[in-house]
Amino acid sequence: MNYLASPLGSKKKFLILGCGFSGSFFAKTIRKFGCIALTSSRTENNDPNSFVFNSESNVIPDEKIFDGVTHILSCIPPDKNGNDPVLGSLKNKLKSLSLEWVGYLSTTGVYGNTQGNWVSEIDQPKPFQKRSHKRLNCEKEWIDSGLPVQIFRLPGIYGPGRSTFEAIKTQKIRIISKKNQVFSRIHVADITNAIIHLLQNKNDLKFYQIINIADDEPCSQIEVIQYCYNLLGLKMPKPISFEDAKKELSPIAQSFWMENRRVSNKLLCEELGYKLIYKNYKIGLKNCFLNS
Ligand SMILES: NC(=O)c1ccc[n+]([C@@H]2O[C@H](COP(=O)([O-])OP(=O)(O)OC[C@H]3O[C@@H](n4cnc5c(N)ncnc54)[C@H](OP(=O)(O)O)[C@@H]3O)[C@@H](O)[C@H]2O)c1
């Protein structure tokens, strides 16, 4: 990535709404380009670049936060009624700004179960879980808002501080085998860098409103867990079959095993020319191992 050639720079002001795992990585990186990045959280903290936004308690940001904002990235999930918290509280405010770009982090859950087949942006979403219906509803709200929005559909996000290593260390790991079951994943750094790639080349690339950001190699959970145990130099305990494990899983944990899909990144990586930093879980987890 050529930092000097970047059209991003000191004149750009980003609001990152929902500064959790992905949002904070994005904010930290975009500041290296000389951009201003202010971030929201639901409670006060000591970070001078942070402000409070909490749709649940109707706490909305002070007017001056929006001065000169050019870019918005929303990393906030749907509220319990399936509406978008940002649009519910701030739509009119956002529409009054001269925004160049709005990014929305969504999920590949909207595609539903493809029985292990590949799925891409041109496939009709067929949400299966209630939460995925809510998510698709939020995507529609963003599209209908008339804002210059780009939606990023993400599979399981991992990175330093949030990966299988933490689950092993805290003994929360469940080693479950289910025949032919795969999951797609993405390293948090690739979410940030893919978005920056698209912003840097905004005027040269065709604008797509919906883009998957996923790595090249969907695979089983067991492969990932085995790889982590190998890196740690530990023996992986014996897997339990999904049928046996099922009764002890929470409804939310069970629901993840009800869907089986391979998420295609061809639009992003072939058509739009993004080069993944972490093409597969092995390279990505090595990064987590070295940085945790
Ligand atoms: N984690 C995954 O594997 C995964 C996979 C696919 C898609 N996604 C989606 O991608 C997005 C980013 O994921 P992430 O894991 O980086 O998120 P995260 O760490 O869970 O952060 C979510 C952020 O949203 C804020 N938030 C939640 N409800 C809010 C509300 N009602 N009003 C204002 N702020 C609110 C949280 O505030 P606080 O900082 O105060 O908690 C937090 O900063 C989310 O929409 C997530 O659902 C996640």
mmCIF file of C-alpha atoms and ligand atoms in Angstrom:
data_model
loop_
_atom_site.group_PDB
_atom_site.id
_atom_site.type_symbol
_atom_site.label_atom_id
_atom_site.label_comp_id
_atom_site.label_asym_id
_atom_site.label_seq_id
_atom_site.Cartn_x
_atom_site.Cartn_y
_atom_site.Cartn_z
ATOM 1 C CA MET A 1 0.000 0.000 0.000
ATOM 2 C CA ASN A 2 1.412 3.365 -1.022
ATOM 3 C CA TYR A 3 0.771 5.705 1.885
ATOM 4 C CA LEU A 4 2.086 8.809 0.111
ATOM 5 C CA ALA A 5 -0.157 8.398 -2.921
ATOM 6 C CA SER A 6 -3.221 8.205 -0.703
ATOM 7 C CA PRO A 7 -6.068 10.595 -1.493
ATOM 8 C CA LEU A 8 -6.949 10.135 2.172
ATOM 9 C CA GLY A 9 -5.272 12.640 4.399
ATOM 10 C CA SER A 10 -5.473 15.435 6.889
ATOM 11 C CA LYS A 11 -8.567 16.978 5.288
ATOM 12 C CA LYS A 12 -10.635 13.863 5.926
ATOM 13 C CA LYS A 13 -12.577 13.511 9.128
ATOM 14 C CA PHE A 14 -14.005 10.103 10.037
ATOM 15 C CA LEU A 15 -16.613 9.299 12.641
ATOM 16 C CA ILE A 16 -16.356 5.665 13.658
ATOM 17 C CA LEU A 17 -19.685 4.775 15.217
ATOM 18 C CA GLY A 18 -19.235 1.800 17.550
ATOM 19 C CA CYS A 19 -15.593 1.554 18.413
ATOM 20 C CA GLY A 20 -15.361 -2.102 19.349
ATOM 21 C CA PHE A 21 -12.934 -4.631 17.886
ATOM 22 C CA SER A 22 -13.167 -3.682 14.198
ATOM 23 C CA GLY A 23 -13.897 0.008 14.748
ATOM 24 C CA SER A 24 -10.885 0.603 16.967
ATOM 25 C CA PHE A 25 -8.547 -1.156 14.513
ATOM 26 C CA PHE A 26 -9.904 0.986 11.700
ATOM 27 C CA ALA A 27 -9.577 4.230 13.706
ATOM 28 C CA LYS A 28 -6.009 3.475 14.718
ATOM 29 C CA THR A 29 -5.006 2.717 11.115
ATOM 30 C CA ILE A 30 -6.756 5.631 9.437
ATOM 31 C CA ARG A 31 -5.016 8.073 11.788
ATOM 32 C CA LYS A 32 -1.694 6.883 10.349
ATOM 33 C CA PHE A 33 -2.873 8.354 7.036
ATOM 34 C CA GLY A 34 -3.202 11.736 8.705
ATOM 35 C CA CYS A 35 -6.997 11.533 8.926
ATOM 36 C CA ILE A 36 -8.947 12.680 11.951
ATOM 37 C CA ALA A 37 -10.862 9.775 13.469
ATOM 38 C CA LEU A 38 -13.336 10.310 16.297
ATOM 39 C CA THR A 39 -14.872 7.206 17.809
ATOM 40 C CA SER A 40 -18.079 6.484 19.710
ATOM 41 C CA SER A 41 -18.774 4.261 22.675
ATOM 42 C CA ARG A 42 -21.835 3.861 24.856
ATOM 43 C CA THR A 43 -20.118 5.091 27.998
ATOM 44 C CA GLU A 44 -17.668 7.881 28.843
ATOM 45 C CA ASN A 45 -13.977 7.030 28.763
ATOM 46 C CA ASN A 46 -10.670 8.884 28.980
ATOM 47 C CA ASP A 47 -9.869 8.833 25.263
ATOM 48 C CA PRO A 48 -9.877 12.478 24.002
ATOM 49 C CA ASN A 49 -10.915 11.233 20.521
ATOM 50 C CA SER A 50 -13.940 9.423 21.869
ATOM 51 C CA PHE A 51 -17.508 10.658 22.306
ATOM 52 C CA VAL A 52 -20.639 9.047 23.684
ATOM 53 C CA PHE A 53 -23.378 7.682 21.459
ATOM 54 C CA ASN A 54 -25.941 5.329 22.942
ATOM 55 C CA SER A 55 -29.147 4.788 21.015
ATOM 56 C CA GLU A 56 -30.611 2.708 23.852
ATOM 57 C CA SER A 57 -30.519 5.621 26.293
ATOM 58 C CA ASN A 58 -31.005 8.335 23.659
ATOM 59 C CA VAL A 59 -27.588 9.870 24.240
ATOM 60 C CA ILE A 60 -26.603 11.445 20.953
ATOM 61 C CA PRO A 61 -23.324 13.195 20.130
ATOM 62 C CA ASP A 62 -22.863 16.908 20.587
ATOM 63 C CA GLU A 63 -23.361 19.014 17.404
ATOM 64 C CA LYS A 64 -19.699 20.003 17.244
ATOM 65 C CA ILE A 65 -18.630 16.362 16.794
ATOM 66 C CA PHE A 66 -20.139 16.515 13.275
ATOM 67 C CA ASP A 67 -18.280 19.655 12.138
ATOM 68 C CA GLY A 68 -16.346 18.927 8.945
ATOM 69 C CA VAL A 69 -17.102 15.178 8.915
ATOM 70 C CA THR A 70 -16.442 13.660 5.482
ATOM 71 C CA HIS A 71 -16.628 9.912 6.220
ATOM 72 C CA ILE A 72 -18.679 7.685 8.538
ATOM 73 C CA LEU A 73 -18.073 4.036 9.401
ATOM 74 C CA SER A 74 -20.828 2.307 11.365
ATOM 75 C CA CYS A 75 -19.842 -0.851 13.240
ATOM 76 C CA ILE A 76 -23.014 -1.007 15.365
ATOM 77 C CA PRO A 77 -25.277 -4.077 15.132
ATOM 78 C CA PRO A 78 -29.094 -3.883 14.811
ATOM 79 C CA ASP A 79 -31.080 -3.017 17.928
ATOM 80 C CA LYS A 80 -33.376 -5.572 19.521
ATOM 81 C CA ASN A 81 -36.265 -4.545 17.274
ATOM 82 C CA GLY A 82 -34.185 -5.078 14.158
ATOM 83 C CA ASN A 83 -33.689 -1.386 13.390
ATOM 84 C CA ASP A 84 -30.434 0.373 12.793
ATOM 85 C CA PRO A 85 -29.374 2.334 15.907
ATOM 86 C CA VAL A 86 -27.470 4.953 13.898
ATOM 87 C CA LEU A 87 -30.232 5.690 11.412
ATOM 88 C CA GLY A 88 -32.854 5.623 14.157
ATOM 89 C CA SER A 89 -31.075 8.396 16.059
ATOM 90 C CA LEU A 90 -28.975 10.274 13.545
ATOM 91 C CA LYS A 91 -30.355 9.896 10.024
ATOM 92 C CA ASN A 92 -31.437 13.511 9.584
ATOM 93 C CA LYS A 93 -28.170 14.755 11.037
ATOM 94 C CA LEU A 94 -26.117 12.566 8.681
ATOM 95 C CA LYS A 95 -28.196 13.665 5.701
ATOM 96 C CA SER A 96 -27.484 17.308 6.494
ATOM 97 C CA LEU A 97 -23.701 16.739 6.218
ATOM 98 C CA SER A 98 -21.586 16.832 3.046
ATOM 99 C CA LEU A 99 -20.512 13.215 3.339
ATOM 100 C CA GLU A 100 -18.186 11.685 0.754
ATOM 101 C CA TRP A 101 -18.698 8.132 1.962
ATOM 102 C CA VAL A 102 -20.503 6.008 4.543
ATOM 103 C CA GLY A 103 -19.406 2.461 5.363
ATOM 104 C CA TYR A 104 -21.613 -0.056 7.147
ATOM 105 C CA LEU A 105 -20.286 -3.317 8.621
ATOM 106 C CA SER A 106 -22.844 -6.075 8.068
ATOM 107 C CA THR A 107 -22.620 -9.864 8.194
ATOM 108 C CA THR A 108 -22.560 -12.742 5.745
ATOM 109 C CA GLY A 109 -25.324 -14.253 7.920
ATOM 110 C CA VAL A 110 -27.762 -12.530 5.539
ATOM 111 C CA TYR A 111 -26.961 -15.217 2.949
ATOM 112 C CA GLY A 112 -28.354 -17.967 5.197
ATOM 113 C CA ASN A 113 -27.427 -21.616 4.742
ATOM 114 C CA THR A 114 -25.881 -22.589 1.392
ATOM 115 C CA GLN A 115 -25.091 -26.202 2.457
ATOM 116 C CA GLY A 116 -21.401 -25.495 2.090
ATOM 117 C CA ASN A 117 -21.634 -23.909 -1.348
ATOM 118 C CA TRP A 118 -19.951 -20.674 -2.329
ATOM 119 C CA VAL A 119 -22.008 -17.522 -2.078
ATOM 120 C CA SER A 120 -21.349 -14.100 -3.553
ATOM 121 C CA GLU A 121 -22.864 -10.630 -3.633
ATOM 122 C CA ILE A 122 -25.013 -11.417 -6.673
ATOM 123 C CA ASP A 123 -26.813 -14.213 -4.801
ATOM 124 C CA GLN A 124 -30.129 -13.300 -3.291
ATOM 125 C CA PRO A 125 -29.850 -13.138 0.528
ATOM 126 C CA LYS A 126 -31.876 -15.873 2.217
ATOM 127 C CA PRO A 127 -31.542 -15.118 5.925
ATOM 128 C CA PHE A 128 -32.332 -18.074 8.153
ATOM 129 C CA GLN A 129 -31.756 -16.752 11.674
ATOM 130 C CA LYS A 130 -33.934 -14.032 13.168
ATOM 131 C CA ARG A 131 -30.860 -11.865 13.739
ATOM 132 C CA SER A 132 -29.967 -12.151 10.038
ATOM 133 C CA HIS A 133 -33.432 -10.939 9.042
ATOM 134 C CA LYS A 134 -32.817 -7.948 11.324
ATOM 135 C CA ARG A 135 -29.460 -7.357 9.692
ATOM 136 C CA LEU A 136 -30.883 -7.463 6.194
ATOM 137 C CA ASN A 137 -33.489 -4.975 7.338
ATOM 138 C CA CYS A 138 -30.707 -2.640 8.506
ATOM 139 C CA GLU A 139 -28.878 -3.002 5.189
ATOM 140 C CA LYS A 140 -32.099 -1.944 3.455
ATOM 141 C CA GLU A 141 -32.487 1.016 5.798
ATOM 142 C CA TRP A 142 -28.968 2.175 4.885
ATOM 143 C CA ILE A 143 -29.554 1.742 1.157
ATOM 144 C CA ASP A 144 -32.888 3.576 1.364
ATOM 145 C CA SER A 145 -31.324 6.412 3.370
ATOM 146 C CA GLY A 146 -29.939 7.956 0.182
ATOM 147 C CA LEU A 147 -26.544 8.381 1.876
ATOM 148 C CA PRO A 148 -23.444 7.371 -0.181
ATOM 149 C CA VAL A 149 -23.293 4.026 1.605
ATOM 150 C CA GLN A 150 -21.141 0.983 0.986
ATOM 151 C CA ILE A 151 -22.032 -2.218 2.854
ATOM 152 C CA PHE A 152 -19.397 -4.733 3.879
ATOM 153 C CA ARG A 153 -20.605 -8.259 4.598
ATOM 154 C CA LEU A 154 -18.292 -9.958 7.070
ATOM 155 C CA PRO A 155 -17.899 -13.562 8.251
ATOM 156 C CA GLY A 156 -16.343 -14.437 11.660
ATOM 157 C CA ILE A 157 -13.913 -11.677 12.650
ATOM 158 C CA TYR A 158 -10.692 -12.575 14.445
ATOM 159 C CA GLY A 159 -7.403 -10.879 15.217
ATOM 160 C CA PRO A 160 -4.907 -10.316 18.034
ATOM 161 C CA GLY A 161 -6.814 -10.379 21.319
ATOM 162 C CA ARG A 162 -9.879 -12.092 19.816
ATOM 163 C CA SER A 163 -9.168 -15.506 18.392
ATOM 164 C CA THR A 164 -9.165 -19.210 19.159
ATOM 165 C CA PHE A 165 -6.078 -18.637 21.350
ATOM 166 C CA GLU A 166 -8.164 -16.646 23.844
ATOM 167 C CA ALA A 167 -10.792 -19.409 23.880
ATOM 168 C CA ILE A 168 -8.083 -21.992 24.608
ATOM 169 C CA LYS A 169 -6.448 -19.849 27.296
ATOM 170 C CA THR A 170 -9.730 -19.132 29.081
ATOM 171 C CA GLN A 171 -10.780 -22.785 28.679
ATOM 172 C CA LYS A 172 -13.924 -21.718 26.839
ATOM 173 C CA ILE A 173 -12.982 -23.727 23.782
ATOM 174 C CA ARG A 174 -15.436 -26.357 22.540
ATOM 175 C CA ILE A 175 -13.942 -28.852 20.154
ATOM 176 C CA ILE A 176 -16.852 -29.977 18.063
ATOM 177 C CA SER A 177 -16.799 -31.960 14.852
ATOM 178 C CA LYS A 178 -19.554 -31.817 12.265
ATOM 179 C CA LYS A 179 -19.003 -33.520 8.955
ATOM 180 C CA ASN A 180 -18.570 -31.218 5.942
ATOM 181 C CA GLN A 181 -19.181 -28.109 8.073
ATOM 182 C CA VAL A 182 -17.108 -25.046 7.170
ATOM 183 C CA PHE A 183 -16.925 -21.446 8.339
ATOM 184 C CA SER A 184 -15.564 -18.381 6.593
ATOM 185 C CA ARG A 185 -13.399 -15.880 8.451
ATOM 186 C CA ILE A 186 -11.654 -12.556 8.157
ATOM 187 C CA HIS A 187 -8.714 -11.037 10.026
ATOM 188 C CA VAL A 188 -9.562 -7.616 11.470
ATOM 189 C CA ALA A 189 -6.610 -6.019 9.643
ATOM 190 C CA ASP A 190 -8.038 -7.113 6.304
ATOM 191 C CA ILE A 191 -11.372 -5.437 7.048
ATOM 192 C CA THR A 192 -9.570 -2.146 7.628
ATOM 193 C CA ASN A 193 -7.143 -2.482 4.765
ATOM 194 C CA ALA A 194 -9.759 -3.594 2.246
ATOM 195 C CA ILE A 195 -11.861 -0.541 3.085
ATOM 196 C CA ILE A 196 -8.838 1.747 2.820
ATOM 197 C CA HIS A 197 -7.962 0.153 -0.539
ATOM 198 C CA LEU A 198 -11.456 0.962 -1.820
ATOM 199 C CA LEU A 199 -11.324 4.520 -0.484
ATOM 200 C CA GLN A 200 -7.884 5.147 -1.949
ATOM 201 C CA ASN A 201 -8.995 3.999 -5.374
ATOM 202 C CA LYS A 202 -12.508 5.369 -5.130
ATOM 203 C CA ASN A 203 -12.413 7.313 -8.374
ATOM 204 C CA ASP A 204 -10.761 4.558 -10.414
ATOM 205 C CA LEU A 205 -12.869 1.599 -9.323
ATOM 206 C CA LYS A 206 -16.477 0.918 -10.172
ATOM 207 C CA PHE A 207 -18.593 1.622 -7.085
ATOM 208 C CA TYR A 208 -20.223 -1.503 -5.686
ATOM 209 C CA GLN A 209 -22.703 -0.981 -2.894
ATOM 210 C CA ILE A 210 -22.328 -4.427 -1.322
ATOM 211 C CA ILE A 211 -18.968 -6.154 -0.906
ATOM 212 C CA ASN A 212 -17.954 -9.332 0.937
ATOM 213 C CA ILE A 213 -14.702 -9.159 2.880
ATOM 214 C CA ALA A 214 -13.623 -12.743 3.575
ATOM 215 C CA ASP A 215 -10.378 -14.686 3.323
ATOM 216 C CA ASP A 216 -9.546 -17.272 0.637
ATOM 217 C CA GLU A 217 -10.003 -20.445 2.648
ATOM 218 C CA PRO A 218 -13.223 -21.290 4.449
ATOM 219 C CA CYS A 219 -12.566 -24.386 6.555
ATOM 220 C CA SER A 220 -13.746 -26.427 9.529
ATOM 221 C CA GLN A 221 -13.403 -25.185 13.109
ATOM 222 C CA ILE A 222 -11.437 -28.300 13.990
ATOM 223 C CA GLU A 223 -8.681 -27.415 11.505
ATOM 224 C CA VAL A 224 -8.365 -23.968 13.066
ATOM 225 C CA ILE A 225 -8.336 -25.272 16.621
ATOM 226 C CA GLN A 226 -5.834 -28.001 15.783
ATOM 227 C CA TYR A 227 -3.548 -25.402 14.228
ATOM 228 C CA CYS A 228 -3.691 -23.241 17.379
ATOM 229 C CA TYR A 229 -2.892 -26.191 19.635
ATOM 230 C CA ASN A 230 0.055 -27.002 17.366
ATOM 231 C CA LEU A 231 1.383 -23.441 17.607
ATOM 232 C CA LEU A 232 1.012 -23.553 21.393
ATOM 233 C CA GLY A 233 2.829 -26.908 21.474
ATOM 234 C CA LEU A 234 -0.155 -28.534 23.218
ATOM 235 C CA LYS A 235 -2.145 -31.658 22.459
ATOM 236 C CA MET A 236 -5.671 -30.965 21.278
ATOM 237 C CA PRO A 237 -8.325 -32.765 23.379
ATOM 238 C CA LYS A 238 -10.544 -35.251 21.576
ATOM 239 C CA PRO A 239 -13.383 -33.599 19.597
ATOM 240 C CA ILE A 240 -17.025 -34.165 20.544
ATOM 241 C CA SER A 241 -19.519 -34.811 17.774
ATOM 242 C CA PHE A 242 -21.991 -32.016 17.096
ATOM 243 C CA GLU A 243 -24.901 -34.323 17.941
ATOM 244 C CA ASP A 244 -23.471 -34.961 21.417
ATOM 245 C CA ALA A 245 -22.384 -31.360 21.987
ATOM 246 C CA LYS A 246 -25.648 -29.841 20.788
ATOM 247 C CA LYS A 247 -27.615 -30.261 24.004
ATOM 248 C CA GLU A 248 -25.070 -28.290 25.982
ATOM 249 C CA LEU A 249 -24.737 -25.421 23.526
ATOM 250 C CA SER A 250 -26.593 -22.164 24.077
ATOM 251 C CA PRO A 251 -29.222 -21.359 21.416
ATOM 252 C CA ILE A 252 -26.899 -18.723 19.929
ATOM 253 C CA ALA A 253 -23.941 -21.150 19.780
ATOM 254 C CA GLN A 254 -26.190 -23.809 18.223
ATOM 255 C CA SER A 255 -27.428 -21.351 15.618
ATOM 256 C CA PHE A 256 -23.904 -20.849 14.238
ATOM 257 C CA TRP A 257 -23.736 -24.556 13.432
ATOM 258 C CA MET A 258 -27.045 -24.474 11.562
ATOM 259 C CA GLU A 259 -25.500 -22.594 8.652
ATOM 260 C CA ASN A 260 -22.762 -23.820 6.362
ATOM 261 C CA ARG A 261 -21.400 -21.569 3.620
ATOM 262 C CA ARG A 262 -18.280 -20.531 1.768
ATOM 263 C CA VAL A 263 -18.155 -16.779 1.245
ATOM 264 C CA SER A 264 -16.593 -15.640 -2.004
ATOM 265 C CA ASN A 265 -14.171 -12.684 -2.036
ATOM 266 C CA LYS A 266 -13.842 -12.579 -5.834
ATOM 267 C CA LEU A 267 -15.457 -9.174 -6.195
ATOM 268 C CA LEU A 268 -13.073 -7.607 -3.690
ATOM 269 C CA CYS A 269 -9.898 -9.496 -4.571
ATOM 270 C CA GLU A 270 -10.238 -10.062 -8.328
ATOM 271 C CA GLU A 271 -12.499 -7.323 -9.635
ATOM 272 C CA LEU A 272 -11.432 -4.600 -7.224
ATOM 273 C CA GLY A 273 -7.810 -5.654 -6.817
ATOM 274 C CA TYR A 274 -7.495 -5.949 -3.047
ATOM 275 C CA LYS A 275 -4.602 -8.164 -1.880
ATOM 276 C CA LEU A 276 -5.379 -9.925 1.374
ATOM 277 C CA ILE A 277 -2.765 -9.591 4.107
ATOM 278 C CA TYR A 278 -3.986 -12.805 5.736
ATOM 279 C CA LYS A 279 -5.182 -15.094 2.933
ATOM 280 C CA ASN A 280 -6.017 -17.940 5.279
ATOM 281 C CA TYR A 281 -6.387 -18.802 8.950
ATOM 282 C CA LYS A 282 -2.832 -20.136 9.222
ATOM 283 C CA ILE A 283 -1.171 -16.845 8.311
ATOM 284 C CA GLY A 284 -3.744 -14.896 10.312
ATOM 285 C CA LEU A 285 -3.426 -17.007 13.429
ATOM 286 C CA LYS A 286 0.348 -16.844 13.319
ATOM 287 C CA ASN A 287 -0.062 -13.064 13.510
ATOM 288 C CA CYS A 288 -2.406 -13.477 16.510
ATOM 289 C CA PHE A 289 0.006 -15.897 18.169
ATOM 290 C CA LEU A 290 2.919 -13.460 17.826
ATOM 291 C CA ASN A 291 0.864 -10.469 19.004
ATOM 292 C CA SER A 292 -1.106 -11.844 21.924
HETATM 293 N N1 LIG B 1 -17.662 -10.382 15.642
HETATM 294 C C1 LIG B 1 -17.868 -11.036 14.506
HETATM 295 O O1 LIG B 1 -17.337 -12.141 14.294
HETATM 296 C C2 LIG B 1 -18.735 -10.426 13.454
HETATM 297 C C3 LIG B 1 -18.925 -11.109 12.250
HETATM 298 C C4 LIG B 1 -19.653 -10.505 11.230
HETATM 299 C C5 LIG B 1 -20.217 -9.242 11.420
HETATM 300 N N2 LIG B 1 -20.051 -8.608 12.631
HETATM 301 C C6 LIG B 1 -20.664 -7.264 12.775
HETATM 302 O O2 LIG B 1 -19.689 -6.312 12.384
HETATM 303 C C7 LIG B 1 -19.785 -5.142 13.215
HETATM 304 C C8 LIG B 1 -18.473 -4.941 13.946
HETATM 305 O O3 LIG B 1 -18.179 -6.120 14.689
HETATM 306 P P1 LIG B 1 -17.207 -6.085 15.962
HETATM 307 O O4 LIG B 1 -17.124 -7.491 16.440
HETATM 308 O O5 LIG B 1 -15.997 -5.305 15.662
HETATM 309 O O6 LIG B 1 -18.146 -5.246 16.973
HETATM 310 P P2 LIG B 1 -18.004 -5.054 18.553
HETATM 311 O O7 LIG B 1 -16.594 -5.233 18.995
HETATM 312 O O8 LIG B 1 -19.048 -5.901 19.210
HETATM 313 O O9 LIG B 1 -18.413 -3.516 18.698
HETATM 314 C C9 LIG B 1 -19.729 -3.085 18.508
HETATM 315 C C10 LIG B 1 -19.789 -1.597 18.840
HETATM 316 O O10 LIG B 1 -21.142 -1.153 18.747
HETATM 317 C C11 LIG B 1 -21.443 -0.318 19.860
HETATM 318 N N3 LIG B 1 -22.881 -0.395 20.115
HETATM 319 C C12 LIG B 1 -23.631 -1.509 20.247
HETATM 320 N N4 LIG B 1 -24.932 -1.177 20.423
HETATM 321 C C13 LIG B 1 -24.998 0.182 20.393
HETATM 322 C C14 LIG B 1 -26.049 1.125 20.507
HETATM 323 N N5 LIG B 1 -27.317 0.725 20.702
HETATM 324 N N6 LIG B 1 -25.765 2.451 20.450
HETATM 325 C C15 LIG B 1 -24.494 2.857 20.260
HETATM 326 N N7 LIG B 1 -23.441 2.013 20.137
HETATM 327 C C16 LIG B 1 -23.692 0.684 20.197
HETATM 328 C C17 LIG B 1 -20.596 -0.886 20.988
HETATM 329 O O11 LIG B 1 -20.409 0.116 21.970
HETATM 330 P P3 LIG B 1 -19.459 -0.094 23.285
HETATM 331 O O12 LIG B 1 -18.070 0.139 22.776
HETATM 332 O O13 LIG B 1 -19.896 0.918 24.239
HETATM 333 O O14 LIG B 1 -19.695 -1.527 23.714
HETATM 334 C C18 LIG B 1 -19.307 -1.251 20.259
HETATM 335 O O15 LIG B 1 -18.452 -0.140 20.175
HETATM 336 C C19 LIG B 1 -20.982 -5.378 14.134
HETATM 337 O O16 LIG B 1 -22.135 -4.877 13.555
HETATM 338 C C20 LIG B 1 -21.056 -6.896 14.192
HETATM 339 O O17 LIG B 1 -22.343 -7.371 14.523
HETATM 340 C C21 LIG B 1 -19.312 -9.166 13.637
#
